[in-house]
GROMACS .gro file of C-alpha atoms in nm:
model
  191
    1MET     CA    1  -2.155  -7.947  -5.791
    2LYS     CA    2  -2.219  -7.801  -6.135
    3ILE     CA    3  -2.279  -7.427  -6.149
    4GLU     CA    4  -2.570  -7.350  -6.379
    5LYS     CA    5  -2.614  -7.042  -6.596
    6GLY     CA    6  -2.753  -6.759  -6.386
    7GLN     CA    7  -2.580  -6.864  -6.064
    8PRO     CA    8  -2.293  -6.671  -5.906
    9GLY     CA    9  -1.952  -6.801  -6.011
   10TYR     CA   10  -2.077  -6.920  -6.350
   11ILE     CA   11  -1.833  -6.709  -6.553
   12LYS     CA   12  -1.535  -6.823  -6.345
   13ALA     CA   13  -1.639  -7.189  -6.371
   14ARG     CA   14  -1.683  -7.160  -6.749
   15LYS     CA   15  -1.340  -7.003  -6.794
   16VAL     CA   16  -1.174  -7.282  -6.595
   17ARG     CA   17  -1.369  -7.550  -6.784
   18TYR     CA   18  -1.287  -7.407  -7.128
   19LEU     CA   19  -0.918  -7.365  -7.042
   20MET     CA   20  -0.888  -7.722  -6.909
   21LEU     CA   21  -1.067  -7.866  -7.213
   22ALA     CA   22  -0.850  -7.665  -7.454
   23ILE     CA   23  -0.530  -7.782  -7.282
   24ALA     CA   24  -0.648  -8.145  -7.276
   25GLU     CA   25  -0.754  -8.142  -7.641
   26PHE     CA   26  -0.431  -7.981  -7.760
   27ALA     CA   27  -0.237  -8.237  -7.553
   28ILE     CA   28  -0.425  -8.521  -7.725
   29VAL     CA   29  -0.358  -8.365  -8.068
   30THR     CA   30   0.012  -8.335  -7.986
   31ALA     CA   31   0.024  -8.693  -7.857
   32VAL     CA   32  -0.140  -8.830  -8.173
   33TYR     CA   33   0.101  -8.635  -8.395
   34VAL     CA   34   0.408  -8.748  -8.196
   35LEU     CA   35   0.287  -9.110  -8.192
   36GLY     CA   36   0.245  -9.108  -8.571
   37TYR     CA   37   0.586  -8.951  -8.624
   38MET     CA   38   0.754  -9.199  -8.386
   39GLN     CA   39   0.597  -9.501  -8.557
   40THR     CA   40   0.650  -9.401  -8.920
   41GLY     CA   41   0.949  -9.169  -8.902
   42THR     CA   42   0.776  -8.913  -9.123
   43LYS     CA   43   0.502  -8.658  -9.079
   44ALA     CA   44   0.319  -8.777  -9.391
   45ASN     CA   45   0.094  -9.037  -9.226
   46LEU     CA   46  -0.265  -9.094  -9.118
   47PHE     CA   47  -0.191  -8.985  -8.759
   48THR     CA   48  -0.101  -8.637  -8.886
   49VAL     CA   49  -0.439  -8.612  -9.060
   50VAL     CA   50  -0.615  -8.717  -8.740
   51ALA     CA   51  -0.413  -8.461  -8.541
   52VAL     CA   52  -0.497  -8.180  -8.783
   53VAL     CA   53  -0.868  -8.265  -8.771
   54GLY     CA   54  -0.842  -8.283  -8.391
   55CYS     CA   55  -0.723  -7.923  -8.386
   56LEU     CA   56  -1.076  -7.805  -8.477
   57PRO     CA   57  -1.249  -7.890  -8.147
   58ALA     CA   58  -0.939  -7.786  -7.953
   59ALA     CA   59  -0.937  -7.448  -8.125
   60LYS     CA   60  -1.311  -7.411  -8.058
   61MET     CA   61  -1.250  -7.457  -7.684
   62LEU     CA   62  -0.966  -7.204  -7.697
   63VAL     CA   63  -1.194  -6.951  -7.870
   64GLU     CA   64  -1.462  -7.010  -7.603
   65PHE     CA   65  -1.202  -6.941  -7.332
   66ILE     CA   66  -1.076  -6.626  -7.507
   67THR     CA   67  -1.435  -6.501  -7.540
   68MET     CA   68  -1.506  -6.544  -7.168
   69ALA     CA   69  -1.161  -6.435  -7.042
   70PRO     CA   70  -1.223  -6.058  -7.011
   71HIS     CA   71  -1.537  -6.103  -6.800
   72LYS     CA   72  -1.553  -6.171  -6.427
   73SER     CA   73  -1.801  -6.315  -6.181
   74ILE     CA   74  -1.993  -6.104  -5.932
   75ASP     CA   75  -1.826  -6.028  -5.597
   76VAL     CA   76  -1.934  -6.270  -5.324
   77ASP     CA   77  -2.017  -5.980  -5.090
   78LYS     CA   78  -2.246  -5.819  -5.346
   79TYR     CA   79  -2.410  -6.153  -5.421
   80GLN     CA   80  -2.483  -6.216  -5.053
   81GLU     CA   81  -2.616  -5.864  -5.005
   82ILE     CA   82  -2.853  -5.900  -5.301
   83GLU     CA   83  -2.966  -6.241  -5.177
   84THR     CA   84  -3.060  -6.102  -4.834
   85LYS     CA   85  -3.217  -5.774  -4.949
   86ALA     CA   86  -3.409  -5.907  -5.252
   87ASP     CA   87  -3.509  -6.256  -5.145
   88LEU     CA   88  -3.871  -6.236  -5.265
   89VAL     CA   89  -3.795  -6.152  -5.629
   90ILE     CA   90  -3.643  -6.367  -5.903
   91ARG     CA   91  -3.266  -6.315  -5.932
   92GLY     CA   92  -2.996  -6.407  -6.183
   93TYR     CA   93  -2.620  -6.361  -6.178
   94ASP     CA   94  -2.307  -6.377  -6.396
   95MET     CA   95  -2.446  -6.317  -6.741
   96VAL     CA   96  -2.274  -6.201  -7.057
   97ILE     CA   97  -2.555  -6.078  -7.282
   98THR     CA   98  -2.486  -6.098  -7.653
   99SER     CA   99  -2.653  -5.891  -7.923
  100SER     CA  100  -2.570  -5.858  -8.291
  101GLU     CA  101  -2.356  -5.551  -8.219
  102LYS     CA  102  -2.208  -5.600  -7.871
  103VAL     CA  103  -2.116  -5.835  -7.591
  104MET     CA  104  -2.231  -5.684  -7.259
  105PRO     CA  105  -2.160  -5.832  -6.914
  106LEU     CA  106  -2.438  -5.816  -6.656
  107ASP     CA  107  -2.346  -5.899  -6.296
  108ALA     CA  108  -2.696  -5.933  -6.150
  109VAL     CA  109  -3.059  -5.899  -6.248
  110VAL     CA  110  -3.378  -5.894  -6.039
  111ILE     CA  111  -3.724  -5.949  -6.184
  112SER     CA  112  -4.059  -5.864  -6.028
  113GLY     CA  113  -4.384  -5.821  -6.215
  114HIS     CA  114  -4.326  -5.603  -6.520
  115VAL     CA  115  -3.988  -5.470  -6.401
  116VAL     CA  116  -3.641  -5.602  -6.484
  117CYS     CA  117  -3.357  -5.432  -6.303
  118GLY     CA  118  -2.990  -5.513  -6.368
  119TYR     CA  119  -2.645  -5.421  -6.238
  120THR     CA  120  -2.321  -5.419  -6.433
  121SER     CA  121  -1.979  -5.336  -6.293
  122SER     CA  122  -1.820  -5.319  -6.637
  123PRO     CA  123  -1.759  -4.961  -6.755
  124LYS     CA  124  -1.769  -5.085  -7.116
  125THR     CA  125  -2.135  -5.184  -7.094
  126ASP     CA  126  -2.375  -4.930  -7.242
  127GLU     CA  127  -2.667  -4.954  -7.002
  128THR     CA  128  -2.923  -4.800  -7.237
  129ALA     CA  129  -2.828  -5.031  -7.525
  130LEU     CA  130  -2.840  -5.334  -7.294
  131ALA     CA  131  -3.179  -5.233  -7.151
  132ARG     CA  132  -3.316  -5.174  -7.502
  133HIS     CA  133  -3.185  -5.512  -7.622
  134ILE     CA  134  -3.339  -5.702  -7.327
  135LYS     CA  135  -3.669  -5.517  -7.371
  136ASN     CA  136  -3.677  -5.599  -7.745
  137ILE     CA  137  -3.606  -5.967  -7.679
  138LEU     CA  138  -3.884  -5.979  -7.418
  139GLN     CA  139  -4.126  -5.811  -7.662
  140GLU     CA  140  -4.037  -6.068  -7.929
  141ASN     CA  141  -4.130  -6.336  -7.673
  142HIS     CA  142  -4.470  -6.174  -7.602
  143PHE     CA  143  -4.380  -5.998  -7.277
  144GLU     CA  144  -4.527  -5.656  -7.349
  145LYS     CA  145  -4.504  -5.335  -7.145
  146MET     CA  146  -4.188  -5.436  -6.959
  147THR     CA  147  -3.969  -5.181  -6.782
  148VAL     CA  148  -3.597  -5.262  -6.806
  149LYS     CA  149  -3.338  -5.054  -6.621
  150ILE     CA  150  -2.964  -5.128  -6.600
  151PHE     CA  151  -2.741  -4.958  -6.341
  152HIS     CA  152  -2.367  -4.898  -6.317
  153ASP     CA  153  -2.413  -4.767  -5.963
  154TYR     CA  154  -2.441  -5.061  -5.724
  155SER     CA  155  -2.610  -4.867  -5.443
  156ALA     CA  156  -2.880  -4.737  -5.680
  157PHE     CA  157  -2.937  -5.091  -5.808
  158LEU     CA  158  -2.957  -5.229  -5.455
  159ALA     CA  159  -3.206  -4.959  -5.354
  160ARG     CA  160  -3.425  -5.044  -5.655
  161ALA     CA  161  -3.397  -5.418  -5.580
  162GLU     CA  162  -3.500  -5.357  -5.218
  163GLY     CA  163  -3.796  -5.151  -5.336
  164MET     CA  164  -3.901  -5.428  -5.574
  165ASN     CA  165  -3.865  -5.677  -5.288
  166ASN     CA  166  -4.085  -5.464  -5.059
  167ILE     CA  167  -4.352  -5.436  -5.328
  168ALA     CA  168  -4.338  -5.814  -5.381
  169ALA     CA  169  -4.385  -5.866  -5.005
  170VAL     CA  170  -4.700  -5.652  -5.003
  171GLU     CA  171  -4.858  -5.765  -5.330
  172LYS     CA  172  -4.791  -6.142  -5.304
  173THR     CA  173  -4.930  -6.201  -5.652
  174GLY     CA  174  -4.885  -6.533  -5.830
  175THR     CA  175  -4.644  -6.407  -6.095
  176ARG     CA  176  -4.349  -6.633  -6.005
  177LYS     CA  177  -4.399  -6.853  -6.311
  178ARG     CA  178  -4.403  -6.552  -6.545
  179GLU     CA  179  -4.095  -6.405  -6.378
  180LYS     CA  180  -3.909  -6.735  -6.412
  181GLU     CA  181  -3.995  -6.738  -6.783
  182ILE     CA  182  -3.852  -6.386  -6.818
  183ARG     CA  183  -3.535  -6.498  -6.637
  184LYS     CA  184  -3.508  -6.797  -6.870
  185ILE     CA  185  -3.530  -6.572  -7.177
  186ILE     CA  186  -3.259  -6.343  -7.042
  187LEU     CA  187  -3.036  -6.644  -6.969
  188ASN     CA  188  -3.095  -6.770  -7.325
  189ILE     CA  189  -2.939  -6.454  -7.472
  190SER     CA  190  -2.641  -6.491  -7.238
  191MET     CA  191  -2.322  -6.683  -7.315
   0.00000   0.00000   0.00000
C-alpha cells in the first residue's frame, strides 16, 4: 500500500524509497562502467559516458534522501490519539513545509472552518514563522481571515484540536470541501 503525502509514516516511507533508488541507480552506473571497462580494456569508451550521465539521476535521489534524512514521522501513539480525539476535523500528518528561507517539519495539522492548528516536535521549527508562512500561502490562494497557530507543546495542541472537534460536532456546517482544499494547499508546500 502506497503512503500518500499527509498520511502518517510518509516521511519514513520517502526516506526508504529515496535510499533504495539511490543505491539501485548507483549500482547500475557502476555496472555499466565495469562492463565497458571489461569489454574494451580502457575507461575511454561509450559505456563510461553513459555511466557518467547516469550519475545525474542517481545523485538527485541521493540529494532527496539527504534532504529528508533529518526529519522523522509522527509517533504512532500521538497519531492514534489525534485520530480519536479530533475525528470530525480534517487532519494531515508528516509534512516538511518549505519556504524560501527555511525547511520546517510539521508533525500534524488539524483544520476546521477558518482555523488551522499544527503541532511540531522539532525544536528547530520557528512556530511563528511557520504559522505566518502558511497564512500567507492561504491568503495567496484566496483563503482570507484564516487563523493559523503552531504548537511545540503536544498537550496544548491536543486540547486545541479537541476544542475544534467539539465545535465541529455542534456546528455541523458544510465546510468539508473548503477544509480539504486548505489541506491540499498545505500539502503542496510540503516536501
